[in-house]
CSV table of C-alpha atoms and ligand atoms in Angstrom, one decimal:
chain,number,residue,atom,x,y,z
A,1,MET,CA,82.4,-28.0,20.2
A,2,LYS,CA,85.9,-29.1,21.2
A,3,LEU,CA,88.7,-26.5,21.3
A,4,ALA,CA,92.4,-27.1,22.2
A,5,VAL,CA,95.2,-25.0,23.7
A,6,PRO,CA,98.7,-27.1,23.1
A,7,LYS,CA,101.7,-26.4,24.9
A,8,GLU,CA,103.9,-24.1,22.5
A,9,GLN,CA,107.0,-25.8,21.1
A,10,GLY,CA,109.4,-23.4,19.5
A,11,PRO,CA,112.8,-22.4,21.4
A,12,GLY,CA,112.1,-19.4,23.9
A,13,GLU,CA,108.6,-19.4,23.3
A,14,GLN,CA,106.8,-18.9,26.5
A,15,ARG,CA,103.1,-17.5,25.6
A,16,VAL,CA,99.8,-19.8,25.6
A,17,ALA,CA,97.1,-19.0,23.2
A,18,LEU,CA,94.2,-18.8,25.9
A,19,VAL,CA,94.5,-18.0,29.2
A,20,PRO,CA,92.0,-19.0,32.0
A,21,GLY,CA,90.4,-15.6,32.4
A,22,GLU,CA,89.3,-15.8,28.9
A,23,LEU,CA,87.4,-19.1,29.0
A,24,ALA,CA,84.4,-17.1,30.4
A,25,ARG,CA,83.9,-15.7,26.8
A,26,LEU,CA,83.6,-18.8,25.4
A,27,PRO,CA,80.5,-20.2,26.9
A,28,GLY,CA,79.4,-23.5,25.1
A,29,ILE,CA,82.8,-24.6,24.0
A,30,ASP,CA,85.0,-27.8,25.9
A,31,VAL,CA,88.3,-26.5,26.3
A,32,LEU,CA,90.8,-29.0,26.5
A,33,VAL,CA,94.5,-27.7,27.7
A,34,GLN,CA,97.6,-29.5,27.4
A,35,ARG,CA,99.4,-30.3,30.6
A,36,GLY,CA,101.7,-27.4,31.5
A,37,ALA,CA,100.6,-25.2,28.5
A,38,GLY,CA,100.2,-22.1,30.3
A,39,GLU,CA,103.1,-22.8,32.9
A,40,GLN,CA,105.6,-20.6,31.6
A,41,ALA,CA,103.2,-17.8,31.0
A,42,LEU,CA,102.4,-18.4,34.9
A,43,PHE,CA,99.2,-20.0,34.3
A,44,GLY,CA,98.5,-23.0,36.0
A,45,ASP,CA,96.5,-26.2,35.1
A,46,ASP,CA,94.6,-25.8,38.3
A,47,GLU,CA,93.4,-22.5,37.2
A,48,TYR,CA,92.7,-23.9,33.8
A,49,GLU,CA,90.7,-26.3,35.3
A,50,ALA,CA,88.7,-24.2,37.7
A,51,ALA,CA,87.9,-22.1,34.9
A,52,GLY,CA,86.2,-24.8,33.4
A,53,ALA,CA,88.8,-26.5,30.9
A,54,THR,CA,89.9,-30.1,30.8
A,55,VAL,CA,93.4,-30.9,31.2
A,56,VAL,CA,95.0,-33.2,28.8
A,57,ALA,CA,98.3,-35.3,29.5
A,58,SER,CA,99.7,-35.6,25.8
A,59,ALA,CA,99.8,-33.6,22.6
A,60,GLU,CA,98.5,-36.5,20.9
A,61,GLU,CA,95.3,-36.9,23.1
A,62,LEU,CA,95.0,-33.3,22.8
A,63,TYR,CA,95.2,-32.7,19.1
A,64,GLY,CA,93.5,-36.0,18.3
A,65,SER,CA,90.1,-35.1,19.9
A,66,ALA,CA,89.9,-31.1,18.8
A,67,GLU,CA,87.7,-29.7,16.3
A,68,LEU,CA,89.7,-26.3,16.5
A,69,VAL,CA,93.1,-25.9,18.1
A,70,VAL,CA,94.4,-22.5,18.8
A,71,LYS,CA,98.1,-21.5,19.1
A,72,VAL,CA,100.9,-18.9,19.3
A,73,GLN,CA,103.1,-19.9,16.8
A,74,PRO,CA,102.7,-21.6,13.6
A,75,PRO,CA,101.7,-25.4,13.5
A,76,THR,CA,104.8,-27.3,12.6
A,77,VAL,CA,104.6,-30.3,10.0
A,78,GLU,CA,104.2,-32.7,13.2
A,79,GLU,CA,101.5,-30.6,14.7
A,80,ALA,CA,100.0,-30.7,11.5
A,81,ASP,CA,100.0,-34.5,11.4
A,82,LEU,CA,98.8,-34.9,14.9
A,83,LEU,CA,95.6,-33.1,13.8
A,84,ALA,CA,92.4,-35.0,13.4
A,85,GLU,CA,91.7,-34.9,9.7
A,86,GLY,CA,89.4,-32.0,9.0
A,87,ALA,CA,90.2,-30.0,12.0
A,88,SER,CA,90.8,-26.0,12.1
A,89,VAL,CA,94.0,-24.5,13.5
A,90,LEU,CA,93.8,-20.5,14.4
A,91,SER,CA,97.6,-19.2,15.0
A,92,LEU,CA,100.1,-16.8,13.7
A,93,LEU,CA,101.1,-18.5,10.6
A,94,VAL,CA,103.2,-16.5,8.1
A,95,PRO,CA,102.3,-18.7,5.5
A,96,THR,CA,104.7,-18.0,2.5
A,97,ALA,CA,107.7,-18.6,5.2
A,98,ASN,CA,105.9,-22.1,6.5
A,99,LEU,CA,105.2,-23.7,3.1
A,100,PRO,CA,106.1,-27.3,4.4
A,101,ALA,CA,103.4,-26.9,6.8
A,102,VAL,CA,100.7,-25.4,5.0
A,103,ARG,CA,101.3,-28.4,2.4
A,104,ARG,CA,100.8,-30.8,5.1
A,105,LEU,CA,97.9,-29.0,6.4
A,106,ALA,CA,96.1,-29.3,3.2
A,107,GLU,CA,97.0,-32.7,2.9
A,108,ARG,CA,95.3,-33.1,6.0
A,109,LYS,CA,91.9,-31.5,4.9
A,110,ALA,CA,92.7,-29.0,7.5
A,111,THR,CA,91.2,-25.3,7.8
A,112,ALA,CA,93.6,-23.0,9.0
A,113,PHE,CA,93.5,-19.3,9.7
A,114,SER,CA,96.3,-16.8,10.3
A,115,PHE,CA,96.2,-13.6,12.4
A,116,GLU,CA,98.5,-11.9,10.3
A,117,LEU,CA,96.0,-12.0,7.6
A,118,VAL,CA,93.2,-10.3,9.7
A,119,PRO,CA,92.3,-7.2,7.7
A,120,ARG,CA,92.9,-3.8,9.5
A,121,ILE,CA,89.3,-2.7,10.0
A,122,SER,CA,87.6,-1.5,13.0
A,123,ARG,CA,85.6,-4.4,13.7
A,124,ALA,CA,88.8,-6.7,13.5
A,125,GLN,CA,91.1,-4.4,16.2
A,126,VAL,CA,90.2,-6.8,19.4
A,127,MET,CA,91.6,-9.8,16.7
A,128,ASP,CA,94.8,-7.8,15.9
A,129,ALA,CA,97.3,-10.2,17.4
A,130,LEU,CA,100.1,-8.4,15.4
A,131,SER,CA,99.3,-5.2,17.3
A,132,SER,CA,98.8,-6.6,20.4
A,133,GLN,CA,102.3,-8.4,20.7
A,134,ALA,CA,104.0,-5.5,18.9
A,135,THR,CA,102.9,-3.3,22.0
A,136,VAL,CA,104.8,-5.9,24.1
A,137,ALA,CA,107.6,-5.6,21.7
A,138,GLY,CA,108.3,-2.1,21.5
A,139,TYR,CA,108.0,-1.8,25.3
A,140,ARG,CA,110.5,-4.3,25.8
A,141,ALA,CA,113.0,-2.7,23.2
A,142,VAL,CA,113.2,0.1,25.4
A,143,LEU,CA,113.9,-1.5,28.5
A,144,ILE,CA,116.6,-3.8,27.0
A,145,ALA,CA,118.3,-0.8,25.5
A,146,ALA,CA,118.1,1.2,28.8
A,147,ASN,CA,119.3,-1.7,30.5
A,148,ARG,CA,122.4,-2.0,28.3
A,149,LEU,CA,123.0,1.7,28.1
A,150,SER,CA,125.8,3.2,30.5
A,151,LYS,CA,123.9,6.1,31.2
A,152,PHE,CA,120.8,6.9,32.6
A,153,PHE,CA,117.5,7.7,30.6
A,154,PRO,CA,116.5,10.5,32.6
A,155,LEU,CA,117.8,14.4,33.1
A,156,PHE,CA,119.3,14.2,36.8
A,157,MET,CA,120.4,17.4,38.7
A,158,THR,CA,122.4,16.4,41.7
A,159,ALA,CA,124.8,17.7,44.1
A,160,ALA,CA,127.4,15.4,42.4
A,161,GLY,CA,126.6,17.2,38.9
A,162,THR,CA,124.1,17.3,36.5
A,163,VAL,CA,123.4,14.3,33.9
A,164,ALA,CA,121.9,15.1,30.3
A,165,PRO,CA,118.8,12.7,29.5
A,166,ALA,CA,119.5,10.2,26.9
A,167,ARG,CA,118.7,10.7,23.4
A,168,VAL,CA,116.5,8.1,21.8
A,169,LEU,CA,115.5,7.7,18.0
A,170,VAL,CA,112.7,5.4,17.1
A,171,MET,CA,112.6,4.8,13.4
A,172,GLY,CA,109.3,3.5,12.2
A,173,ALA,CA,106.2,4.5,14.5
A,174,GLY,CA,103.7,1.9,13.9
A,175,VAL,CA,102.1,0.1,16.8
A,176,ALA,CA,105.4,-1.0,18.2
A,177,GLY,CA,107.6,2.4,17.7
A,178,LEU,CA,104.7,4.3,19.3
A,179,GLN,CA,105.0,1.9,22.6
A,180,ALA,CA,108.6,2.5,22.2
A,181,ILE,CA,108.2,6.3,22.1
A,182,ALA,CA,106.0,6.3,24.8
A,183,THR,CA,108.4,4.0,27.2
A,184,ALA,CA,111.3,5.9,26.5
A,185,ARG,CA,109.3,9.0,27.3
A,186,ARG,CA,108.2,7.8,30.6
A,187,LEU,CA,111.8,7.0,31.4
A,188,GLY,CA,112.8,10.6,31.0
A,189,ALA,CA,114.7,10.3,27.7
A,190,VAL,CA,114.5,13.1,24.9
A,191,VAL,CA,112.8,11.1,22.2
A,192,SER,CA,112.5,11.7,18.3
A,193,ALA,CA,110.9,9.8,15.8
A,194,TYR,CA,110.5,9.1,11.8
A,195,ASP,CA,108.0,7.4,9.7
A,196,VAL,CA,107.2,7.4,6.0
A,197,ARG,CA,103.5,7.8,7.0
A,198,VAL,CA,101.8,10.7,7.2
A,199,ALA,CA,99.4,9.9,10.0
A,200,ALA,CA,102.5,8.9,12.2
A,201,LYS,CA,103.2,12.3,12.7
A,202,GLU,CA,100.6,13.5,14.9
A,203,GLU,CA,100.6,10.3,16.8
A,204,VAL,CA,104.3,11.0,17.4
A,205,LYS,CA,104.2,14.5,18.5
A,206,SER,CA,101.0,13.4,21.1
A,207,LEU,CA,103.5,11.4,23.0
A,208,GLY,CA,105.8,14.3,23.3
A,209,ALA,CA,108.2,13.0,21.1
A,210,THR,CA,109.9,15.2,17.7
A,211,PHE,CA,109.0,14.0,14.7
A,212,LEU,CA,111.6,14.5,12.3
A,213,GLU,CA,110.9,16.2,9.2
A,214,LEU,CA,112.9,14.8,6.8
A,215,SER,CA,111.9,16.5,3.1
A,216,LEU,CA,111.0,13.0,1.8
A,217,GLU,CA,107.7,12.1,0.0
A,218,ALA,CA,105.0,10.1,2.2
A,219,GLN,CA,105.0,6.1,1.1
A,220,GLU,CA,101.7,5.0,2.4
A,221,GLY,CA,100.2,1.4,1.3
A,222,THR,CA,96.8,0.1,2.6
A,223,GLY,CA,95.5,-0.8,5.5
A,224,GLY,CA,97.5,1.6,7.3
A,225,TYR,CA,100.8,0.0,6.3
A,226,ALA,CA,103.8,1.4,4.5
A,227,GLY,CA,104.1,1.7,0.8
A,228,ALA,CA,107.1,-0.4,-0.9
A,229,GLN,CA,110.1,2.1,-1.5
A,230,SER,CA,112.5,2.7,-4.3
A,231,GLU,CA,116.4,2.2,-3.7
A,232,GLU,CA,116.7,5.8,-4.2
A,233,PHE,CA,114.3,6.7,-1.7
A,234,VAL,CA,115.8,4.4,0.8
A,235,ALA,CA,119.3,6.0,-0.2
A,236,ARG,CA,117.7,9.5,0.5
A,237,GLN,CA,116.5,8.9,3.7
A,238,GLN,CA,119.9,7.4,4.7
A,239,GLN,CA,121.5,10.3,3.9
A,240,LEU,CA,119.0,12.7,5.5
A,241,ILE,CA,118.5,10.4,8.8
A,242,GLY,CA,122.7,10.0,9.3
A,243,SER,CA,122.8,13.2,11.8
A,244,HIS,CA,120.1,12.4,13.8
A,245,VAL,CA,121.4,8.5,14.2
A,246,ALA,CA,125.0,10.0,15.1
A,247,ALA,CA,123.4,12.3,17.8
A,248,SER,CA,121.6,9.1,19.6
A,249,ASP,CA,122.3,7.4,22.5
A,250,VAL,CA,119.5,4.7,21.5
A,251,VAL,CA,118.1,3.7,18.1
A,252,ILE,CA,115.3,1.6,18.0
A,253,THR,CA,114.2,0.4,14.5
A,254,THR,CA,110.8,-1.0,14.0
A,255,ALA,CA,110.4,-0.5,10.0
A,256,ALA,CA,108.6,-3.0,8.1
A,257,VAL,CA,106.6,-3.0,4.7
A,258,PRO,CA,104.5,-6.1,4.6
A,259,GLY,CA,105.6,-8.9,2.5
A,260,ARG,CA,108.8,-7.4,1.7
A,261,ARG,CA,112.5,-7.1,3.2
A,262,ALA,CA,112.7,-4.4,5.9
A,263,PRO,CA,114.2,-1.2,4.5
A,264,VAL,CA,118.0,-0.9,5.4
A,265,LEU,CA,117.8,2.6,7.5
A,266,VAL,CA,121.1,2.6,9.5
A,267,THR,CA,124.0,1.8,7.4
A,268,GLU,CA,127.6,0.6,8.6
A,269,PRO,CA,128.7,4.3,8.5
A,270,MET,CA,125.9,5.7,10.0
A,271,VAL,CA,126.7,3.2,13.1
A,272,ALA,CA,130.7,4.0,12.7
A,273,ALA,CA,129.5,7.7,13.8
A,274,MET,CA,127.7,6.8,16.7
A,275,ARG,CA,129.4,7.3,20.3
A,276,PRO,CA,130.9,4.1,21.6
A,277,GLY,CA,128.4,2.4,24.1
A,278,SER,CA,125.3,3.4,22.0
A,279,ILE,CA,122.9,1.0,21.8
A,280,ILE,CA,120.5,-0.2,18.7
A,281,VAL,CA,117.7,-2.5,19.1
A,282,ASP,CA,116.4,-3.9,15.8
A,283,LEU,CA,113.0,-5.1,15.7
A,284,ALA,CA,112.9,-5.7,12.2
A,285,ALA,CA,115.6,-8.4,12.6
A,286,ALA,CA,113.8,-11.6,11.5
A,287,THR,CA,112.7,-9.7,8.1
A,288,GLY,CA,116.3,-8.7,7.1
A,289,GLY,CA,116.9,-5.9,9.7
A,290,ASN,CA,116.8,-2.1,9.5
A,291,CYS,CA,120.6,-1.7,10.3
A,292,GLU,CA,123.0,-3.1,7.8
A,293,LEU,CA,124.9,-5.2,10.8
A,294,THR,CA,122.1,-6.7,12.2
A,295,LYS,CA,122.7,-10.4,12.6
A,296,ASP,CA,119.2,-12.2,13.4
A,297,GLY,CA,119.6,-13.9,16.8
A,298,GLU,CA,122.9,-12.3,17.6
A,299,GLU,CA,124.3,-9.2,19.3
A,300,VAL,CA,126.9,-7.4,16.9
A,301,THR,CA,129.4,-4.8,18.6
A,302,PHE,CA,131.1,-2.1,15.8
A,303,ASN,CA,133.4,0.4,16.8
A,304,GLY,CA,132.0,0.1,20.3
A,305,VAL,CA,128.2,0.7,19.1
A,306,HIS,CA,125.8,-2.4,20.5
A,307,VAL,CA,123.4,-3.6,17.5
A,308,LEU,CA,120.9,-5.9,19.3
A,309,ALA,CA,118.7,-8.4,16.9
A,310,ALA,CA,115.7,-8.6,18.7
A,311,GLY,CA,113.9,-11.9,18.3
A,312,GLU,CA,110.1,-12.5,19.1
A,313,LEU,CA,110.1,-9.9,22.2
A,314,ALA,CA,106.6,-10.5,23.0
A,315,ALA,CA,107.4,-14.1,23.9
A,316,THR,CA,110.0,-12.5,26.7
A,317,MET,CA,107.0,-11.0,28.8
A,318,PRO,CA,104.6,-14.3,28.4
A,319,THR,CA,102.0,-13.3,31.0
A,320,HIS,CA,100.8,-10.2,29.7
A,321,ALA,CA,101.4,-11.0,26.1
A,322,SER,CA,99.3,-14.0,26.5
A,323,MET,CA,96.7,-12.1,27.9
A,324,LEU,CA,96.4,-9.9,25.2
A,325,PHE,CA,96.8,-13.0,22.6
A,326,ALA,CA,94.2,-14.7,24.1
A,327,ARG,CA,91.7,-11.9,24.1
A,328,ASN,CA,92.7,-11.9,20.2
A,329,VAL,CA,91.7,-15.4,19.9
A,330,SER,CA,88.7,-15.6,21.8
A,331,SER,CA,87.3,-12.9,19.7
A,332,PHE,CA,88.1,-14.7,16.2
A,333,VAL,CA,86.9,-17.9,17.9
A,334,LYS,CA,83.6,-16.2,18.4
A,335,LEU,CA,83.3,-15.3,15.0
A,336,LEU,CA,84.0,-19.0,14.1
A,337,VAL,CA,81.1,-20.5,16.2
A,338,LYS,CA,77.3,-20.3,16.1
A,339,GLU,CA,75.1,-21.8,18.4
A,340,GLY,CA,78.0,-24.2,20.2
A,341,ARG,CA,79.1,-25.4,16.6
A,342,LEU,CA,82.0,-24.5,14.4
A,343,GLU,CA,80.8,-22.9,11.2
A,344,PRO,CA,82.9,-20.3,9.9
A,345,ASP,CA,81.1,-17.8,7.8
A,346,PHE,CA,83.5,-17.3,4.7
A,347,ASN,CA,81.1,-14.5,3.7
A,348,ASP,CA,82.6,-12.5,6.3
A,349,GLU,CA,85.8,-10.6,5.1
A,350,ILE,CA,87.4,-11.3,8.5
A,351,VAL,CA,86.9,-14.8,8.3
A,352,SER,CA,87.9,-15.3,4.4
A,353,GLN,CA,90.7,-13.1,4.5
A,354,SER,CA,92.5,-15.0,7.3
A,355,ALA,CA,91.8,-18.4,5.7
A,356,VAL,CA,94.9,-19.7,4.1
A,357,VAL,CA,93.6,-23.1,4.0
A,358,VAL,CA,90.1,-24.3,3.9
A,359,ALA,CA,89.2,-28.1,4.1
A,360,GLY,CA,92.4,-29.0,2.3
A,361,ASP,CA,92.2,-26.4,-0.4
A,362,VAL,CA,95.1,-23.7,-0.1
A,363,ARG,CA,92.8,-20.1,-0.4
A,364,ASN,CA,95.7,-17.7,0.2
A,365,ALA,CA,97.0,-16.5,-3.3
A,366,ALA,CA,100.5,-15.5,-1.8
A,367,ALA,CA,100.8,-19.3,-0.3
A,368,ARG,CA,99.3,-21.0,-3.3
A,369,ALA,CA,101.8,-19.2,-5.7
A,370,ALA,CA,104.7,-20.0,-3.2
A,371,LEU,CA,103.5,-23.6,-3.0
A,372,GLU,CA,103.0,-23.9,-7.1
A,373,GLU,CA,106.8,-22.3,-7.4
A,374,ALA,CA,108.3,-24.5,-5.2
A,375,HIS,CA,106.9,-27.6,-6.6
A,376,THR,CA,108.1,-26.5,-10.3
B,1,NAD,P1,104.3,-2.5,10.4
B,1,NAD,O1,104.8,-3.4,11.7
B,1,NAD,O2,104.2,-3.1,9.2
B,1,NAD,O3,105.6,-1.2,10.1
B,1,NAD,C1,106.2,-0.5,11.3
B,1,NAD,C2,106.0,0.7,10.7
B,1,NAD,O4,107.3,1.0,9.9
B,1,NAD,C3,105.2,1.5,9.9
B,1,NAD,O5,104.5,2.4,11.0
B,1,NAD,C4,105.6,1.9,8.8
B,1,NAD,O6,105.0,3.3,8.3
B,1,NAD,C5,106.9,2.4,9.1
B,1,NAD,N1,108.1,2.1,8.1
B,1,NAD,C6,107.9,1.5,7.1
B,1,NAD,N2,109.1,1.7,6.0
B,1,NAD,C7,109.7,3.0,6.9
B,1,NAD,C8,110.7,3.6,6.4
B,1,NAD,N3,111.5,3.8,5.4
B,1,NAD,N4,111.2,4.3,7.6
B,1,NAD,C9,110.6,4.8,8.6
B,1,NAD,N5,109.3,4.2,8.8
B,1,NAD,C10,108.9,3.2,7.8
B,1,NAD,O7,103.2,-1.8,10.9
B,1,NAD,P2,102.1,-1.6,12.3
B,1,NAD,O8,103.0,-0.9,13.5
B,1,NAD,O9,101.8,-3.1,12.5
B,1,NAD,O10,100.8,-0.6,11.7
B,1,NAD,C11,101.2,0.5,10.9
B,1,NAD,C12,99.8,1.4,11.4
B,1,NAD,O11,98.7,0.7,10.9
B,1,NAD,C13,99.7,1.7,12.5
B,1,NAD,O12,100.2,2.8,13.3
B,1,NAD,C14,98.3,2.0,12.6
B,1,NAD,O13,97.9,3.4,12.2
B,1,NAD,C15,97.7,1.0,11.6
B,1,NAD,N6,96.9,-0.3,12.3
B,1,NAD,C16,95.5,0.0,12.1
B,1,NAD,C17,94.5,-0.9,12.7
B,1,NAD,C18,93.2,-1.0,12.4
B,1,NAD,O14,92.9,-0.1,11.8
B,1,NAD,N7,92.6,-2.3,12.8
B,1,NAD,C19,95.4,-1.7,13.3
B,1,NAD,C20,96.8,-1.7,13.5
B,1,NAD,C21,97.5,-0.9,13.1
């Protein structure tokens, strides 16, 4: 079986889907790597070759000979065209946001697996690329804020005077939020956090942060995710959290609800009440933003408060982000391969739930509905 690792094409994307150290976990598989695929993540072609891979010069040759392509970013229409007919691809895919590529994959009789659709069960934790990349993003978000803030994070008692620690508020205490809390604590900030899920409270407290008690009912969804929230709920939350936002030097927002626009937690008047020089890092920028002023891909300054739209932060720390992603990839690939052959078992819930397209048939219900709607 031939597995291919292309060079990622997206702007700013520096990660690679498989790193040399992971090849030992895939015995019996011929790994082909596009020349320079790991370069930006600091994995050289020579390291891949030493680990047993074959380096291939062009994307055409690589895609054309692979049974399975593993990627970070969703395949583009052009990449789908390069696939050999009937080949498989494993990547982040966000099928409803990439309908043209899904359509083309179906036309190519391809099979496509999406990391976002891996169910959140214990057996699948090692394949959870959303979590591995959110860990990197939460960490980076705090470092970006600390770099931009014109103040120290820790308490300092010096001969030249005492400096109060920075106050950091983290909204959304999932994987990225918890990592942001831990990182801000390590830097010495006073950290508080809020989440709509009950389980988040103990996790926040165990990291030495204060959990904000907001007299709001919990909003639980399935699989550890938050549930959909009404406009009234979000409005009440905004009211209750306003004074905490105003008192913060740094606000990191990570709140998300699967399949929906990110809830607006920080409104313009709330930003106006913050001290000039304060920083908001919005990790939900790509799905609409948790701050009303967030502009995806841009930095906005309002009354001296800097609102930073965080893009794909994991891509900005490519070495470790790729190592973690590669473990997710190799673990998933092991599920797909039997005795050296690509034989996905669609009775396995991890395989079946993450399959968007199977041999040209669009199996994911949300993607199929979106394609039908786009067609009518
Ligand atoms: P996510 O990225 O979908 O959302 C981030 C956080 O935002 C969540 O904690 C969510 O509750 C919170 N949120 C949503 N609306 C909010 C609001 N109005 N105000 C404040 N917070 C709001 O979620 P995630 O980080 O990917 O995962 C959430 C949780 O799922 C994790 O903390 C973990 O407990 C669980 N999980 C389980 C597994 C597994 O079992 N395999 C894997 C990963 C995560």
